[in-house]
Short mmCIF file of C-alpha atoms in Angstrom, two decimals:
data_model
loop_
_atom_site.label_atom_id
_atom_site.label_comp_id
_atom_site.label_asym_id
_atom_site.label_seq_id
_atom_site.Cartn_x
_atom_site.Cartn_y
_atom_site.Cartn_z
CA MET E 25 -12.26 -36.33 -47.55
CA ALA E 26 -12.01 -33.42 -45.14
CA ARG E 27 -13.80 -30.32 -46.27
CA GLY E 28 -11.82 -27.14 -46.60
CA ARG E 29 -12.51 -23.48 -47.11
CA ARG E 30 -10.27 -20.51 -47.57
CA GLY E 31 -8.89 -19.10 -44.35
CA GLY E 32 -7.81 -15.54 -43.77
CA SER E 33 -4.29 -16.26 -45.04
CA GLY E 34 -5.58 -17.88 -48.22
CA GLY E 35 -4.83 -21.45 -47.09
CA GLU E 36 -7.25 -24.30 -46.66
CA GLU E 37 -8.97 -24.31 -43.27
CA PHE E 38 -9.41 -27.81 -41.81
CA ARG E 39 -12.93 -29.17 -41.60
CA PRO E 40 -13.64 -32.72 -40.41
CA ALA E 41 -15.29 -35.41 -42.49
CA PHE E 42 -18.24 -37.32 -41.06
CA HIS E 43 -18.57 -40.58 -43.00
CA PRO E 44 -19.81 -43.91 -41.64
CA ALA E 45 -17.07 -45.88 -43.42
CA GLY E 46 -14.27 -44.02 -41.65
CA PHE E 47 -10.89 -45.53 -42.49
CA ASP E 48 -12.43 -48.43 -44.47
CA HIS E 49 -12.01 -47.10 -48.00
CA GLU E 50 -13.23 -50.35 -49.55
CA LEU E 51 -16.46 -49.99 -47.59
CA ARG E 52 -16.86 -46.35 -48.66
CA ALA E 53 -17.42 -47.24 -52.33
CA VAL E 54 -19.92 -49.94 -51.38
CA VAL E 55 -21.85 -47.49 -49.19
CA GLU E 56 -22.26 -45.14 -52.14
CA ASP E 57 -23.57 -48.00 -54.31
CA LEU E 58 -26.00 -49.08 -51.61
CA ARG E 59 -27.34 -45.54 -51.31
CA VAL E 60 -28.50 -45.67 -54.93
CA GLY E 61 -30.00 -49.15 -54.63
CA ARG E 62 -27.15 -51.33 -55.92
CA TRP E 63 -26.55 -54.44 -53.79
CA MET E 64 -24.03 -56.49 -55.77
CA THR E 65 -21.00 -54.69 -54.38
CA THR E 66 -22.35 -55.32 -50.86
CA ARG E 67 -22.57 -59.03 -51.66
CA ASP E 68 -19.04 -59.06 -53.07
CA LEU E 69 -17.58 -57.11 -50.14
CA LEU E 70 -19.10 -59.44 -47.56
CA ALA E 71 -17.87 -62.46 -49.53
CA ARG E 72 -14.33 -61.05 -49.49
CA THR E 73 -14.62 -60.25 -45.78
CA GLY E 74 -15.40 -63.89 -45.05
CA ALA E 75 -14.91 -65.05 -41.46
CA HIS E 76 -12.96 -61.98 -40.36
CA TRP E 77 -15.60 -61.48 -37.69
CA ALA E 78 -14.53 -58.06 -36.45
CA LEU E 79 -14.55 -56.66 -39.98
CA ARG E 80 -17.77 -58.45 -40.90
CA THR E 81 -19.42 -57.00 -37.81
CA SER E 82 -18.33 -53.42 -38.41
CA ARG E 83 -19.02 -53.46 -42.14
CA SER E 84 -22.47 -55.01 -41.82
CA GLN E 85 -23.37 -52.49 -39.11
CA VAL E 86 -22.55 -49.55 -41.39
CA LEU E 87 -24.22 -51.12 -44.41
CA SER E 88 -27.43 -51.83 -42.50
CA ALA E 89 -27.72 -48.22 -41.37
CA VAL E 90 -27.47 -47.13 -45.00
CA ALA E 91 -29.88 -49.79 -46.31
CA ALA E 92 -32.57 -49.46 -43.63
CA GLY E 93 -34.44 -46.77 -45.56
CA SER E 94 -34.79 -48.79 -48.75
CA HIS E 95 -35.76 -52.27 -49.95
CA THR E 96 -32.37 -52.99 -51.51
CA VAL E 97 -31.48 -55.82 -49.13
CA GLU E 98 -34.89 -57.40 -49.66
CA ALA E 99 -34.26 -57.28 -53.41
CA TRP E 100 -30.94 -59.07 -52.89
CA LEU E 101 -32.58 -61.76 -50.74
CA THR E 102 -35.28 -62.25 -53.37
CA GLU E 103 -32.62 -62.77 -56.02
CA GLU E 104 -30.45 -65.01 -53.82
CA PRO E 105 -32.76 -66.62 -51.21
CA HIS E 106 -30.10 -69.12 -50.09
CA SER E 107 -27.43 -66.51 -49.39
CA ALA E 108 -26.40 -66.49 -45.72
CA ASP E 109 -24.95 -63.00 -46.20
CA ALA E 110 -28.26 -61.72 -47.56
CA ARG E 111 -30.08 -63.28 -44.60
CA MET E 112 -27.65 -61.67 -42.18
CA MET E 113 -28.11 -58.26 -43.83
CA ARG E 114 -31.88 -58.72 -43.75
CA ALA E 115 -31.63 -59.21 -39.98
CA ARG E 116 -29.34 -56.20 -39.65
CA VAL E 117 -31.75 -53.96 -41.56
CA ALA E 118 -34.75 -55.25 -39.61
CA VAL E 119 -33.05 -54.42 -36.30
CA ALA E 120 -32.14 -50.94 -37.55
CA ARG E 121 -35.77 -50.29 -38.50
CA ALA E 122 -37.13 -51.59 -35.20
CA THR E 123 -34.64 -49.49 -33.25
CA GLN E 124 -35.56 -46.37 -35.20
CA ALA E 125 -39.27 -47.02 -34.67
CA HIS E 126 -38.68 -47.50 -30.94
CA GLY E 127 -36.87 -44.16 -30.73
CA GLN E 128 -39.76 -42.46 -32.53
CA GLN E 129 -42.40 -44.28 -30.43
CA HIS E 130 -43.91 -45.52 -33.67
CA PRO E 131 -47.08 -47.63 -33.30
CA ARG E 132 -45.53 -50.42 -35.41
CA THR E 133 -42.54 -50.84 -33.08
CA GLY E 134 -43.79 -54.14 -31.66
CA GLU E 135 -44.48 -55.57 -35.10
CA LEU E 136 -41.09 -54.48 -36.44
CA THR E 137 -39.32 -55.89 -33.38
CA THR E 138 -40.98 -59.28 -33.83
CA GLU E 139 -40.03 -59.24 -37.51
CA ALA E 140 -36.43 -58.39 -36.61
CA ARG E 141 -36.24 -61.19 -34.06
CA GLN E 142 -37.50 -63.70 -36.61
CA ALA E 143 -34.98 -62.43 -39.17
CA GLY E 144 -32.18 -62.80 -36.62
CA ARG E 145 -33.13 -66.40 -35.84
CA LEU E 146 -33.27 -67.27 -39.54
CA ALA E 147 -29.86 -65.69 -40.11
CA ALA E 148 -28.39 -67.62 -37.18
CA HIS E 149 -29.76 -70.86 -38.62
CA ALA E 150 -28.35 -70.06 -42.07
CA ALA E 151 -24.82 -69.43 -40.73
CA PRO E 152 -24.27 -71.18 -37.37
CA ASP E 153 -20.70 -69.89 -36.94
CA ASP E 154 -21.53 -66.24 -37.63
CA PRO E 155 -21.72 -63.99 -34.52
CA VAL E 156 -23.58 -61.19 -36.32
CA PRO E 157 -27.12 -62.68 -36.15
CA TRP E 158 -26.67 -63.03 -32.39
CA ILE E 159 -25.52 -59.41 -32.21
CA CYS E 160 -28.76 -58.52 -33.99
CA LEU E 161 -30.79 -60.34 -31.33
CA LEU E 162 -28.70 -58.75 -28.59
CA GLY E 163 -29.39 -55.31 -30.05
CA LEU E 164 -33.13 -55.88 -29.70
CA ALA E 165 -32.90 -56.43 -25.94
CA ARG E 166 -33.08 -52.75 -25.04
CA LEU E 167 -36.34 -52.41 -26.98
CA ASP E 168 -37.98 -54.82 -24.52
CA VAL E 169 -38.61 -52.04 -22.02
CA ARG E 170 -40.76 -54.22 -19.73
CA ARG E 171 -38.21 -57.07 -19.83
CA GLU E 172 -40.96 -59.47 -20.85
CA LEU E 173 -38.74 -62.01 -22.63
CA PRO E 174 -36.85 -64.43 -20.36
CA GLU E 175 -33.77 -64.16 -22.59
CA HIS E 176 -33.47 -60.50 -21.57
CA ARG E 177 -33.31 -61.14 -17.81
CA GLU E 178 -30.84 -63.97 -17.37
CA ARG E 179 -28.39 -64.21 -14.49
CA PRO E 180 -25.20 -62.19 -15.00
CA TRP E 181 -21.72 -63.63 -15.37
CA GLU E 182 -20.57 -61.23 -12.65
CA LEU E 183 -22.79 -61.29 -9.55
CA MET E 184 -22.52 -57.54 -8.91
CA LEU E 185 -24.03 -56.72 -12.32
CA PRO E 186 -27.76 -56.69 -13.22
CA ALA E 187 -29.61 -59.46 -14.99
CA GLY E 188 -29.85 -59.06 -18.74
CA PRO E 189 -29.40 -60.74 -22.13
CA TRP E 190 -26.34 -62.64 -20.96
CA GLY E 191 -27.28 -65.78 -22.88
CA LEU E 192 -27.34 -63.84 -26.14
CA LEU E 193 -23.98 -62.32 -25.28
CA TYR E 194 -22.66 -65.82 -24.65
CA GLU E 195 -23.71 -66.89 -28.15
CA VAL E 196 -21.52 -64.10 -29.53
CA TYR E 197 -18.74 -64.87 -27.05
CA VAL E 198 -18.33 -68.48 -28.18
CA ARG E 199 -18.08 -67.33 -31.80
CA ASP E 200 -16.00 -64.15 -31.41
CA ARG E 201 -14.84 -63.70 -27.82
CA PHE E 202 -13.92 -60.02 -27.86
CA ASN E 203 -16.48 -58.81 -30.38
CA ARG E 204 -16.59 -55.05 -30.03
CA GLU E 205 -20.21 -54.43 -31.01
CA ALA E 206 -21.60 -57.15 -28.74
CA TYR E 207 -20.32 -55.46 -25.59
CA HIS E 208 -21.47 -52.07 -26.84
CA ARG E 209 -24.95 -53.56 -27.28
CA MET E 210 -24.83 -54.80 -23.70
CA LEU E 211 -23.74 -51.34 -22.57
CA GLN E 212 -26.72 -49.82 -24.39
CA TYR E 213 -28.97 -52.33 -22.67
CA PHE E 214 -27.74 -51.27 -19.23
CA HIS E 215 -28.18 -47.60 -20.14
CA SER E 216 -31.79 -48.37 -21.06
CA LEU E 217 -32.71 -49.92 -17.71
CA SER E 218 -35.15 -48.04 -15.51
CA GLY E 219 -35.04 -48.48 -11.77
CA VAL E 220 -31.37 -49.46 -11.89
CA SER E 221 -28.47 -47.27 -10.82
CA PRO E 222 -26.81 -45.41 -13.73
CA ALA E 223 -23.56 -46.79 -12.33
CA ALA E 224 -24.53 -50.25 -13.63
CA ALA E 225 -23.43 -49.34 -17.15
CA ILE E 226 -20.08 -47.98 -15.97
CA ASP E 227 -19.58 -51.00 -13.70
CA PHE E 228 -20.23 -53.30 -16.66
CA ALA E 229 -17.75 -51.44 -18.86
CA ARG E 230 -15.03 -51.57 -16.19
CA TRP E 231 -15.68 -55.26 -15.60
CA VAL E 232 -15.13 -55.91 -19.31
CA VAL E 233 -11.86 -53.96 -19.26
CA SER E 234 -10.67 -56.01 -16.27
CA TRP E 235 -10.22 -59.05 -18.54
CA ALA E 236 -10.04 -57.62 -22.07
CA PRO E 237 -6.62 -57.89 -23.77
CA GLU E 238 -4.55 -54.73 -24.05
CA GLN E 239 -4.95 -54.72 -27.84
CA SER E 240 -8.74 -55.02 -27.66
CA PRO E 241 -10.97 -52.03 -28.51
CA LEU E 242 -13.05 -53.05 -25.50
CA ARG E 243 -10.48 -51.12 -23.47
CA VAL E 244 -12.25 -47.96 -24.65
CA LEU E 245 -15.70 -49.10 -23.45
CA PRO E 246 -15.70 -47.16 -20.13
CA LEU E 247 -15.18 -43.90 -22.02
CA TYR E 248 -18.47 -44.49 -23.84
CA ALA E 249 -20.21 -45.19 -20.53
CA CYS E 250 -18.82 -42.05 -18.93
CA ALA E 251 -19.68 -39.86 -21.92
CA GLU E 252 -23.25 -41.15 -21.92
CA HIS E 253 -23.51 -40.58 -18.15
CA TYR E 254 -22.30 -36.99 -18.64
CA HIS E 255 -24.85 -36.44 -21.42
CA ARG E 256 -27.74 -37.82 -19.39
CA ARG E 257 -26.87 -35.72 -16.35
CA ARG E 258 -26.77 -32.57 -18.46
CA ARG E 259 -30.05 -33.48 -20.12
CA GLN E 260 -31.59 -33.80 -16.66
CA GLY E 261 -30.52 -30.22 -15.96
CA SER E 262 -27.49 -30.85 -13.77
CA ASP E 263 -25.21 -27.82 -13.41
CA ASP E 264 -22.83 -29.51 -10.99
CA PRO E 265 -19.34 -28.12 -11.77
CA LEU E 266 -17.85 -31.45 -10.71
CA LEU E 267 -19.64 -33.16 -13.59
CA TYR E 268 -17.23 -31.81 -16.19
CA ARG E 269 -14.25 -32.31 -13.92
CA GLN E 270 -14.92 -36.06 -13.84
CA TRP E 271 -12.55 -36.44 -16.79
CA ALA E 272 -9.61 -35.30 -14.66
CA ARG E 273 -10.44 -37.41 -11.61
CA ASP E 274 -10.10 -41.05 -10.63
CA PRO E 275 -11.38 -43.56 -11.54
CA ILE E 276 -12.01 -42.02 -14.97
CA VAL E 277 -8.35 -41.04 -15.24
CA GLN E 278 -7.54 -44.74 -14.97
CA ASP E 279 -10.15 -45.53 -17.63
CA ILE E 280 -8.45 -43.05 -19.95
CA ASP E 281 -5.02 -44.50 -19.19
CA ARG E 282 -6.18 -47.99 -20.15
CA ALA E 283 -7.70 -46.74 -23.38
CA LEU E 284 -4.53 -44.82 -24.16
CA SER E 285 -2.52 -48.00 -23.65
CA TRP E 286 -4.79 -49.68 -26.21
CA PHE E 287 -4.01 -46.86 -28.65
CA HIS E 288 -0.27 -47.31 -28.22
CA HIS E 289 -0.43 -51.10 -28.63
CA THR E 290 -2.58 -51.38 -31.77
CA PRO E 291 -1.71 -50.84 -35.44
CA PRO E 292 -3.43 -47.85 -37.08
CA GLY E 293 -5.45 -49.93 -39.52
CA SER E 294 -7.27 -51.81 -36.76
CA ARG E 295 -8.70 -48.82 -34.90
CA SER E 296 -12.26 -47.58 -35.09
CA VAL E 297 -12.88 -43.91 -35.85
CA LEU E 298 -15.53 -43.88 -33.13
CA ASP E 299 -13.13 -45.33 -30.55
CA LEU E 300 -10.46 -42.78 -31.45
CA ASN E 301 -12.96 -39.93 -31.16
CA HIS E 302 -13.98 -41.09 -27.68
CA LEU E 303 -10.34 -41.33 -26.61
CA ALA E 304 -9.44 -37.93 -28.07
CA HIS E 305 -12.49 -36.42 -26.37
CA ALA E 306 -11.66 -37.93 -22.97
CA LEU E 307 -8.04 -36.75 -23.13
CA TRP E 308 -9.11 -33.27 -24.16
CA ALA E 309 -11.86 -33.06 -21.52
CA GLY E 310 -9.28 -34.19 -18.94
CA ARG E 311 -6.93 -31.40 -20.12
CA ARG E 312 -4.35 -33.91 -21.32
CA TYR E 313 -3.79 -31.94 -24.49
CA ALA E 314 -0.32 -33.19 -25.39
CA GLN E 315 -1.48 -36.80 -25.12
CA SER E 316 -4.54 -36.07 -27.24
CA ALA E 317 -2.48 -34.71 -30.15
CA PRO E 318 -1.32 -38.12 -31.51
CA VAL E 319 -4.90 -39.40 -31.30
CA PHE E 320 -6.19 -36.45 -33.32
CA ALA E 321 -3.36 -37.01 -35.78
CA ALA E 322 -4.34 -40.68 -36.10
CA LEU E 323 -7.91 -39.62 -36.90
CA GLY E 324 -6.77 -37.61 -39.89
CA PRO E 325 -9.85 -35.90 -41.35
CA TYR E 326 -12.43 -38.08 -39.61
CA ALA E 327 -14.76 -37.12 -36.79
CA THR E 328 -17.96 -38.54 -35.31
CA ARG E 329 -20.98 -36.68 -33.99
CA PHE E 330 -20.72 -38.22 -30.55
CA PRO E 331 -19.31 -37.67 -27.98
CA TRP E 332 -18.40 -34.15 -29.18
CA ALA E 333 -22.00 -32.93 -29.44
CA TYR E 334 -22.53 -33.85 -25.77
CA MET E 335 -20.18 -31.02 -24.80
CA ALA E 336 -21.96 -28.34 -26.84
CA ASP E 337 -24.34 -25.76 -25.39
CA ASP E 338 -27.01 -27.23 -27.67
CA PRO E 339 -26.15 -30.87 -28.48
CA SER E 340 -28.96 -31.02 -31.06
CA ALA E 341 -27.55 -28.16 -33.17
CA PRO E 342 -26.42 -29.32 -36.64
CA ASP E 343 -22.89 -27.99 -36.15
CA ALA E 344 -22.56 -28.92 -32.46
CA ALA E 345 -20.11 -31.78 -32.94
CA GLU E 346 -17.97 -29.99 -35.51
CA THR E 347 -17.64 -26.86 -33.37
CA VAL E 348 -16.45 -28.75 -30.28
CA PHE E 349 -14.24 -31.13 -32.29
CA LEU E 350 -12.44 -28.22 -33.97
CA LYS E 351 -11.98 -26.45 -30.65
CA ALA E 352 -10.48 -29.58 -29.11
CA ARG E 353 -8.24 -30.19 -32.11
CA ARG E 354 -6.91 -26.63 -31.98
CA THR E 355 -6.23 -26.99 -28.26
CA ALA E 356 -4.19 -30.11 -29.03
CA GLN E 357 -2.22 -28.01 -31.55
CA VAL E 358 -2.63 -30.51 -34.36
CA PRO E 359 -1.41 -28.99 -37.64
#
């Protein structure tokens, strides 16, 4: 729920809610159970989710982030060693731990990455039709900073794009063609490349949009690429006034238009809170306030830390995202 506090007139002042489950209220209860070490509701939720691949992908991603700091998933796998869902979650958790270790430059990063890769292969063997184990393996590609593994430097599908883990992406593609997370993992891979133009990530995102259906959340992908580009330029000390104005200039205006079309052509229950936040941010940053209002309204009480924190004077401040989000929401005149 959104937090509130008394305003000057005695009414409740809007405060956003930051919760990984977002609109998925069924997932929310399971997250709370997982936080206190209970895994049975996770098992039951994944069983009910079945082969709804988009939902299985998003739910397992959230659950793994919650479970990575405990041994709850390992306890489940010990109790049910033949469970494909438990194997998949074990791979998810292993990737989350390896990724965190990589970000912290932990000395066990290599060991954890190898463990995660093995867990991903076992999960893929346990459930051959499931795209999630392949997403796990795809997520590990950006940790291979020297590009030592051949599977991380395969020829691209589009000749103008860099080599990368295209074979792993293909394994997801044949199981769930427009899988949202898979293409975000590829985008992260391109952002991680050294010695390659930063434009490679944006080029990849726009290439995906060129063939993604209008109802696909992949239509929002370029907004993630542009927000990350903005953040990196600022972190490098750029004070170019044109950097902020990118949101009101082509070709980013066209990127926003395509994402807005996605918003208008999809039912509310199918949208990601993170996608809506990126669209609301891009519209606001491009001074398209009236068009941003319905997106803020669709978000209800929910916000995400990024991309809002990127726009703050100090993106690392605890209240950075909330401050910018509230400013943008007020500008859009959302009640």
